[in-house]
PDB file of N, CA and C in Angstrom:
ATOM      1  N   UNK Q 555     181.076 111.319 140.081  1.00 88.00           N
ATOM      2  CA  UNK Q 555     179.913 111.312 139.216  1.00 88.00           C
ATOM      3  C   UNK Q 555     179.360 112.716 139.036  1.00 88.00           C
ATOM      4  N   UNK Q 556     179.311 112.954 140.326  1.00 92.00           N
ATOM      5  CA  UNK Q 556     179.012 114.667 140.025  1.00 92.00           C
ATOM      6  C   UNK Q 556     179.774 115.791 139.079  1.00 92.00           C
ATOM      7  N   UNK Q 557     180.735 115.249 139.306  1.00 94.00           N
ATOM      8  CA  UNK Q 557     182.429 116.134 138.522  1.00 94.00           C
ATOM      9  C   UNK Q 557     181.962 115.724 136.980  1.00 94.00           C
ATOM     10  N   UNK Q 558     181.613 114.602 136.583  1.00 94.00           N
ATOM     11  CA  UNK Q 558     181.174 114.608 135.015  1.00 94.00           C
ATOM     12  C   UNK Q 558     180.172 115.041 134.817  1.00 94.00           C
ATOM     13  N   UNK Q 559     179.129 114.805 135.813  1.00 96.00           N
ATOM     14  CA  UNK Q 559     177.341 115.650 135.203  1.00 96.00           C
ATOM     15  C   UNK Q 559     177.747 117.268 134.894  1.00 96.00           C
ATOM     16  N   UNK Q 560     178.645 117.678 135.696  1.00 96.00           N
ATOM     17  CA  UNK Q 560     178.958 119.260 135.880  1.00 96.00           C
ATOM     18  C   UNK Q 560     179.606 119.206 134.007  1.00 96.00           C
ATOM     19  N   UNK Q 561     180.618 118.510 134.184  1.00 96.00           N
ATOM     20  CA  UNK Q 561     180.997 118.506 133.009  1.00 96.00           C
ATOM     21  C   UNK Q 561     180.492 118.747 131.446  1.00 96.00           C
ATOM     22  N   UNK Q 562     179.684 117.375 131.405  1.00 97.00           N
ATOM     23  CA  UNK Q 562     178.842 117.368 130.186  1.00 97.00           C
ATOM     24  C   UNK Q 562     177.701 118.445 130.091  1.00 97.00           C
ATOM     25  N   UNK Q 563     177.478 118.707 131.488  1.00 97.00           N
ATOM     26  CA  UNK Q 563     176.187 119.554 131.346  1.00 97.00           C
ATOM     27  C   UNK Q 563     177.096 121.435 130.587  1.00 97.00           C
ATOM     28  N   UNK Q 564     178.161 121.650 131.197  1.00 97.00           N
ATOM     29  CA  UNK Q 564     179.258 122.561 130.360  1.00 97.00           C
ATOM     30  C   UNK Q 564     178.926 122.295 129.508  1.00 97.00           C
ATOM     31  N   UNK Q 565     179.468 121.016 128.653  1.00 98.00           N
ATOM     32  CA  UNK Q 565     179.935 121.396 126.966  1.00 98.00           C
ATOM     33  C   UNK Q 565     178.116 120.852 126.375  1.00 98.00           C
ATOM     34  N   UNK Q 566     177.457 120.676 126.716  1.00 98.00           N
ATOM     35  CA  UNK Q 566     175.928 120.654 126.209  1.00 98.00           C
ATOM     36  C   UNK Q 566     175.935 122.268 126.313  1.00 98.00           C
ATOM     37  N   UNK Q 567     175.804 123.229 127.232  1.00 97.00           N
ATOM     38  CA  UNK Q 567     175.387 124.254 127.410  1.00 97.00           C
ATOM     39  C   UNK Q 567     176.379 125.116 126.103  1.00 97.00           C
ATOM     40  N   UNK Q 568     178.017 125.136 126.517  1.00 98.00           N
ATOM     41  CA  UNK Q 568     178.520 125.440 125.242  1.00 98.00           C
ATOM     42  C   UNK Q 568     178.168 124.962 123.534  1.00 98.00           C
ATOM     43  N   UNK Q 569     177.853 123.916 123.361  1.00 98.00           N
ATOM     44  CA  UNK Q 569     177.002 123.105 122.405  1.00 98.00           C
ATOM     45  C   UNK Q 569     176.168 124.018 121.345  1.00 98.00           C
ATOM     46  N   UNK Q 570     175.356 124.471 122.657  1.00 98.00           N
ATOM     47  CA  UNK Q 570     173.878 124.674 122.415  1.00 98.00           C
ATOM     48  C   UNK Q 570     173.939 126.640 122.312  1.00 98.00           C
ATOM     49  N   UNK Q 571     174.886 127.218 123.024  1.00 97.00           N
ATOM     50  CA  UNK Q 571     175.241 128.367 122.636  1.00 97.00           C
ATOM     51  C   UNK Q 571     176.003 128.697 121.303  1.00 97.00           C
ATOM     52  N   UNK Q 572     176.610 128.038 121.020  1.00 97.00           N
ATOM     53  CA  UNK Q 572     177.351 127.906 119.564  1.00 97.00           C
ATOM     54  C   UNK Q 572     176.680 127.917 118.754  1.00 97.00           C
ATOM     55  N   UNK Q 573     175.629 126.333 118.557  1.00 97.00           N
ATOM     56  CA  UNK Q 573     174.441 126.513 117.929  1.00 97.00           C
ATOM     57  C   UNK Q 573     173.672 127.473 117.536  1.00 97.00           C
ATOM     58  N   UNK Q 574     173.519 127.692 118.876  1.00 97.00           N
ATOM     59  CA  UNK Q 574     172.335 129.087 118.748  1.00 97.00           C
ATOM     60  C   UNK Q 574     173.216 130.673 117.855  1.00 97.00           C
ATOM     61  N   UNK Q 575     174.044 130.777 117.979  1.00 97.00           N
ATOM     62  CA  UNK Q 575     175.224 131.892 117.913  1.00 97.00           C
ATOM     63  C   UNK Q 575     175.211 132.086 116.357  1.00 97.00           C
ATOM     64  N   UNK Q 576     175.150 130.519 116.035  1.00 96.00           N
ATOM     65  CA  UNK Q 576     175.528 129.840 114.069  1.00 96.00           C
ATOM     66  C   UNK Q 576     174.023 130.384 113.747  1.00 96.00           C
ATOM     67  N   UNK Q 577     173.252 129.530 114.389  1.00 95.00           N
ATOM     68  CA  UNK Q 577     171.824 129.821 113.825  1.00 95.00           C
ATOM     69  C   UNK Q 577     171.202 131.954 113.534  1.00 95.00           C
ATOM     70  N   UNK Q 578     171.605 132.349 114.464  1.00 95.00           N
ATOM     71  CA  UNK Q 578     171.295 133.606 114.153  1.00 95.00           C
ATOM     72  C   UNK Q 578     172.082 134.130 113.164  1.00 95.00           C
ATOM     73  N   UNK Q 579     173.134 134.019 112.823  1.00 93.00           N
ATOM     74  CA  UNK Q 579     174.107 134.636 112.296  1.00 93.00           C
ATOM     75  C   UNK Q 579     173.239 134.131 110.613  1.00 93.00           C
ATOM     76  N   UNK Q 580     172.960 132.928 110.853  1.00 92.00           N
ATOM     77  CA  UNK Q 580     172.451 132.237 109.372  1.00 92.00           C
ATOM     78  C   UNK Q 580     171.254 133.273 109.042  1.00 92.00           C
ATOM     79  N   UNK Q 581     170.208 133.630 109.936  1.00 91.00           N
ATOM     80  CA  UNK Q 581     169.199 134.449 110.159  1.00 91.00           C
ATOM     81  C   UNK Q 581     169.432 135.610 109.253  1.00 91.00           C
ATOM     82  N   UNK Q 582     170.673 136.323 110.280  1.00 90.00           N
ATOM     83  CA  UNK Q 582     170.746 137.207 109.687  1.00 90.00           C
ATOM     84  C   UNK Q 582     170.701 137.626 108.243  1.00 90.00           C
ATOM     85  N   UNK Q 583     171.701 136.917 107.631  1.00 87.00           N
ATOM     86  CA  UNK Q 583     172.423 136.627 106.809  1.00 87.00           C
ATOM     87  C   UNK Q 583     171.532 136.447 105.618  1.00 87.00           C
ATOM     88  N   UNK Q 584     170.167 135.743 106.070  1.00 86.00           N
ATOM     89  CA  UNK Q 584     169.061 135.297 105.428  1.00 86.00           C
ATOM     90  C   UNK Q 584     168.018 136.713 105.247  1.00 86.00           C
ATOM     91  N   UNK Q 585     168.032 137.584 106.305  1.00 86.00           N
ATOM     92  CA  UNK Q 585     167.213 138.717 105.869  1.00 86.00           C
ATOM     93  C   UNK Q 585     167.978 139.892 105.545  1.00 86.00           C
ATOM     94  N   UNK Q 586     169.111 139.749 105.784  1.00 84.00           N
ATOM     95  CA  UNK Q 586     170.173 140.294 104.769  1.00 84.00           C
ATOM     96  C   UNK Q 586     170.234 140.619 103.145  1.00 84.00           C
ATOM     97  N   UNK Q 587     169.405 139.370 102.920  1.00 73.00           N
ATOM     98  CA  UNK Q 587     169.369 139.040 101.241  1.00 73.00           C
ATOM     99  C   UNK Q 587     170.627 138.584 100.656  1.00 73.00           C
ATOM    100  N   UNK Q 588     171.567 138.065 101.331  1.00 56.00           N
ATOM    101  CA  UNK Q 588     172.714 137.297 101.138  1.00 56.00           C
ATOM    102  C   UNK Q 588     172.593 136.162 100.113  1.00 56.00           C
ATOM    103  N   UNK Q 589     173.819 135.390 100.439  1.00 56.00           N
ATOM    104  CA  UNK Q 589     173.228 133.720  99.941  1.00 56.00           C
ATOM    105  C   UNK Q 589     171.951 133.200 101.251  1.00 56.00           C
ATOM    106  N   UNK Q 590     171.458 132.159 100.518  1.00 56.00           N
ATOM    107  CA  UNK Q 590     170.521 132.145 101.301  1.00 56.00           C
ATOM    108  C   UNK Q 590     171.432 130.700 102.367  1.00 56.00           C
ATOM    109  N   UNK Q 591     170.812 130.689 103.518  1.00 56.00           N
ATOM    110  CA  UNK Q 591     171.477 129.391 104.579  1.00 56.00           C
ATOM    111  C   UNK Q 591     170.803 128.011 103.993  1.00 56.00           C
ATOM    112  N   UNK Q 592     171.742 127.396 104.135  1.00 62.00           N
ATOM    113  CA  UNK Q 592     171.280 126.125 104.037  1.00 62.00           C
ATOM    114  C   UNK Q 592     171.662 125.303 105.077  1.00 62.00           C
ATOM    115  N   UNK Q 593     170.653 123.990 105.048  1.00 62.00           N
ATOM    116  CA  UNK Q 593     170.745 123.197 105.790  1.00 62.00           C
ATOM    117  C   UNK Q 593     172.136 122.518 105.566  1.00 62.00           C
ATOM    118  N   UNK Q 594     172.751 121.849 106.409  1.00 63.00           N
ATOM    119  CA  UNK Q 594     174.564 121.007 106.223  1.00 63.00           C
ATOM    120  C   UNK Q 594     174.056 119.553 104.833  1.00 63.00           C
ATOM    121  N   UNK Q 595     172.599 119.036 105.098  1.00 62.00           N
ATOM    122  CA  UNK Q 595     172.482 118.047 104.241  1.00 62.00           C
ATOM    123  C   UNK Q 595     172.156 118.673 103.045  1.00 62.00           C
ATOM    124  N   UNK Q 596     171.528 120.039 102.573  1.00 63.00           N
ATOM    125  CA  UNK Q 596     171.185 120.158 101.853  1.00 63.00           C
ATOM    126  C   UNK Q 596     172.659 120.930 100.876  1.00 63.00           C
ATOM    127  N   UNK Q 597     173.047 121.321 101.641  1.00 63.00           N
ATOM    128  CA  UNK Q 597     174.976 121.494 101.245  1.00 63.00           C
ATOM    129  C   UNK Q 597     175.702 120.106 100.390  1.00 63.00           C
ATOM    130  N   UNK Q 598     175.655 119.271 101.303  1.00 64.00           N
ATOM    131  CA  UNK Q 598     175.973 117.997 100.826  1.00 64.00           C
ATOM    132  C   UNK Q 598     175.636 117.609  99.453  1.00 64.00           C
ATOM    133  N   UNK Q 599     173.930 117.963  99.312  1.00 65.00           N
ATOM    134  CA  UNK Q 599     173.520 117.574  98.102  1.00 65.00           C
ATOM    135  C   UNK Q 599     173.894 118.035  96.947  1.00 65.00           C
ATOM    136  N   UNK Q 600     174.178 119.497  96.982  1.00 66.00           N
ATOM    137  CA  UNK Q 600     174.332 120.530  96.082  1.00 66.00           C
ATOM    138  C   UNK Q 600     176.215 119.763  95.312  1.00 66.00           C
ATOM    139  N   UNK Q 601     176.797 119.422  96.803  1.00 67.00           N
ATOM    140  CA  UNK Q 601     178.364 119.198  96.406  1.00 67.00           C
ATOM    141  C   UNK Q 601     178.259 118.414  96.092  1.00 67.00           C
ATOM    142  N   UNK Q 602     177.105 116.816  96.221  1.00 68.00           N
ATOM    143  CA  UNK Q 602     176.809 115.901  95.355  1.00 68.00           C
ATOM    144  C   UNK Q 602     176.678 115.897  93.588  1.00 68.00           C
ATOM    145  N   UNK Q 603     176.088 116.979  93.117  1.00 70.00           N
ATOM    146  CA  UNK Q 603     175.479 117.692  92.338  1.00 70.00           C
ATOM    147  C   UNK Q 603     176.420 118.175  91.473  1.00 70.00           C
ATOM    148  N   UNK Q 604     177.015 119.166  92.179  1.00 69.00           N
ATOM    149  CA  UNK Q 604     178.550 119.857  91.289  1.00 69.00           C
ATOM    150  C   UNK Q 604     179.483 119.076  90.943  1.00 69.00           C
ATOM    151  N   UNK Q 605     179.676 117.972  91.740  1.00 67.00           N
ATOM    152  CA  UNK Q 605     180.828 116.966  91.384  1.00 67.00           C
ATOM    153  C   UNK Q 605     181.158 116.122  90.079  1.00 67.00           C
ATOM    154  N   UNK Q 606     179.975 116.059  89.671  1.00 66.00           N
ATOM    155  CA  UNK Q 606     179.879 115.389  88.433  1.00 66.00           C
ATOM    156  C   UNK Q 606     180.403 116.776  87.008  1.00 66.00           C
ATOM    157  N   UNK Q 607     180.323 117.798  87.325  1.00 66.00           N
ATOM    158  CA  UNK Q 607     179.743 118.982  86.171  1.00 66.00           C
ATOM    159  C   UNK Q 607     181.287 119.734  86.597  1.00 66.00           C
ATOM    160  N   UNK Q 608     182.125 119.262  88.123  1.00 64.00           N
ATOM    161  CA  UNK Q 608     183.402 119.443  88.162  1.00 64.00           C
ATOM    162  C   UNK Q 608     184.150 118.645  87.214  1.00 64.00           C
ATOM    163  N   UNK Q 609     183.830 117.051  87.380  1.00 66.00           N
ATOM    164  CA  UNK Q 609     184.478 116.588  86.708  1.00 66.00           C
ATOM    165  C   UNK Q 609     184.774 116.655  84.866  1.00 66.00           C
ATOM    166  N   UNK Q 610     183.642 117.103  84.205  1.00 64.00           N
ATOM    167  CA  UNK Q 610     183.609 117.116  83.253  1.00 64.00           C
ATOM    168  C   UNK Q 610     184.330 118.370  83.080  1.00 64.00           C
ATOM    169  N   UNK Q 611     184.591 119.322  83.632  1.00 64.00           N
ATOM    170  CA  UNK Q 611     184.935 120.810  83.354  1.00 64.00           C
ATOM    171  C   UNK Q 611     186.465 120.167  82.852  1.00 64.00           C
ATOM    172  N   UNK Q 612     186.914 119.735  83.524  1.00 63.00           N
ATOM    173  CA  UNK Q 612     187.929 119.592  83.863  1.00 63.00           C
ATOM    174  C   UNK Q 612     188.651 118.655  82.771  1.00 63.00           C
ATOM    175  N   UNK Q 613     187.572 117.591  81.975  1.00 58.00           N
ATOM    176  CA  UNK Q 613     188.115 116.966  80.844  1.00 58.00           C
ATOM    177  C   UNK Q 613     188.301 118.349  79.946  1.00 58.00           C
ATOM    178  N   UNK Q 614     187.478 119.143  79.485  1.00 53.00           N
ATOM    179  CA  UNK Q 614     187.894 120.170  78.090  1.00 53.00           C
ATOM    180  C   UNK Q 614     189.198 121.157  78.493  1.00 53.00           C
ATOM    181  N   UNK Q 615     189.478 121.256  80.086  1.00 51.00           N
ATOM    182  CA  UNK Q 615     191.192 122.085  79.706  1.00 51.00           C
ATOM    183  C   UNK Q 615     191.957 120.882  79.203  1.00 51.00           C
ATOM    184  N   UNK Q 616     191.968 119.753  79.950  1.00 52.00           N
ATOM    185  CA  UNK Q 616     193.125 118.940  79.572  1.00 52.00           C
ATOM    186  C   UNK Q 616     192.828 118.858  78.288  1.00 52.00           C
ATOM    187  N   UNK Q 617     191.980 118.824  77.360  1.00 52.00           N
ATOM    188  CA  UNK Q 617     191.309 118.876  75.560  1.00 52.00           C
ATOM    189  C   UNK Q 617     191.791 120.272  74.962  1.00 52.00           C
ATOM    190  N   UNK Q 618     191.304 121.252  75.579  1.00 51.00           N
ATOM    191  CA  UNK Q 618     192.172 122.800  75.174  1.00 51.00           C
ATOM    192  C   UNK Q 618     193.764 122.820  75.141  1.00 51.00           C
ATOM    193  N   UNK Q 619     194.632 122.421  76.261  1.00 54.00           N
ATOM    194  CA  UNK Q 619     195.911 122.468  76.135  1.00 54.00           C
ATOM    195  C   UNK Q 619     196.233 121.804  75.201  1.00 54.00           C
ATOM    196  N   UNK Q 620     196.319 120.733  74.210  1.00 53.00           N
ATOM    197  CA  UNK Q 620     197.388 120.148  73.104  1.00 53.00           C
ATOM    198  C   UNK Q 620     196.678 121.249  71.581  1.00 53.00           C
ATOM    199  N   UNK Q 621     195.345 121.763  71.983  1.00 51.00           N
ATOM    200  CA  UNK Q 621     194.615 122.997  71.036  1.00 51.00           C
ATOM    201  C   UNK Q 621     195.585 123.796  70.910  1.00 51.00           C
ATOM    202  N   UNK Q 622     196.096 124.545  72.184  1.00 51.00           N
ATOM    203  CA  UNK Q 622     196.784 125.728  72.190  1.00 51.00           C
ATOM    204  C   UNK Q 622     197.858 125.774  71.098  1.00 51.00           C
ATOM    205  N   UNK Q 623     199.022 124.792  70.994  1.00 51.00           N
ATOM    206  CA  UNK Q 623     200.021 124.872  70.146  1.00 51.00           C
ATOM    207  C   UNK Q 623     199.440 125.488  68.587  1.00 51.00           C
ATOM    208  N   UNK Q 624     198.851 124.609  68.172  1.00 51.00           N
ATOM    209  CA  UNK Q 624     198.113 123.919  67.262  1.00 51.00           C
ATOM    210  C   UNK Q 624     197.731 125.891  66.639  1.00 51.00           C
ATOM    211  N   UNK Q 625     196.976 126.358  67.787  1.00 51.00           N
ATOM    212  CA  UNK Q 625     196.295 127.694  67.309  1.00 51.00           C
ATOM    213  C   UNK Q 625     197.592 128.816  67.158  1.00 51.00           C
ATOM    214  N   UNK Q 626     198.631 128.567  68.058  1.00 53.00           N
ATOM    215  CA  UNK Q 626     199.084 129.675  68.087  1.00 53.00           C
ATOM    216  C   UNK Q 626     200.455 129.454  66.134  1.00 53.00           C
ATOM    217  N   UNK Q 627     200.514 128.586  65.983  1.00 54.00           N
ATOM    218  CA  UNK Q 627     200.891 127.915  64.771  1.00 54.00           C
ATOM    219  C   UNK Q 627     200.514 128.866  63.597  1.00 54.00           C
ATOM    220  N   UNK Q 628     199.174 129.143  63.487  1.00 56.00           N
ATOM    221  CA  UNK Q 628     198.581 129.778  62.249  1.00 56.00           C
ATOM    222  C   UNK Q 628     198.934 131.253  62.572  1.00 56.00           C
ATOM    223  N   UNK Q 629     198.840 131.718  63.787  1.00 57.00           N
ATOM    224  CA  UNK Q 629     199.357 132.769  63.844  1.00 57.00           C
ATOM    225  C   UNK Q 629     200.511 133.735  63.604  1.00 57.00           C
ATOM    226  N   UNK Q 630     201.456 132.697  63.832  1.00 56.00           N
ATOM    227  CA  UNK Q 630     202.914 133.015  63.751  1.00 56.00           C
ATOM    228  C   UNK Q 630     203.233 132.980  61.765  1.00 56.00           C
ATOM    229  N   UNK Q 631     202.464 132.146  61.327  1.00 56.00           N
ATOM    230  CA  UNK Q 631     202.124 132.213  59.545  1.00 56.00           C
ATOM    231  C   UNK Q 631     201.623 133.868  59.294  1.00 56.00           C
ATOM    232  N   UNK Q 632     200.990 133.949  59.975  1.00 54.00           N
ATOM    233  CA  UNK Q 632     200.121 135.402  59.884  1.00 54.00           C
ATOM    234  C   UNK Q 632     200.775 136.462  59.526  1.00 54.00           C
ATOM    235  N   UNK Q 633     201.263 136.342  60.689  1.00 51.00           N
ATOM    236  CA  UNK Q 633     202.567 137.739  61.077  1.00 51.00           C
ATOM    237  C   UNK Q 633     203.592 137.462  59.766  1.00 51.00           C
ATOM    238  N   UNK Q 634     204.047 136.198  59.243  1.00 47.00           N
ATOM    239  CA  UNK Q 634     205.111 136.768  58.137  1.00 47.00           C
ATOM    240  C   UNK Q 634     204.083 137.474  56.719  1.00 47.00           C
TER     241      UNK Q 634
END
């Protein structure tokens, strides 16, 4: 019993140094004038957010590629 308290009380202590290690670095980073840190949920939200405005991006190439032929067509008229 003792051999696990020793244990867990390790990886809590590693845990909590990591933590702390992430958190300053975010600090920094923050009076840096960097990107600014965000919270992990408030991350989430943002990728909530983009996902939709990914997906649409992504309908107008597949809409541009059958364009392409189409444009380069008048061109090749041009040149004679």
């Amino acid at each position: 019993m003792r051999e696990r308290d020793r244990e867990l009380r390790r990886q809590r202590q590693r845990r909590q140094k990591r933590l702390k290690k992430r958190a300053q670095e975010a600090l920094a980073e923050a009076m840096k004038g960097g990107s600014k840190a965000k919270k992990p949920a408030e991350k989430k939200k943002t990728a909530a957010k983009k996902a939709p405005a990914k997906a649409k991006a992504k309908k107008p190439e597949a809409e541009a590629a059958p364009a392409a032929p189409e444009e380069a067509t008048p061109a090749t008229t041009e040149e004679e």
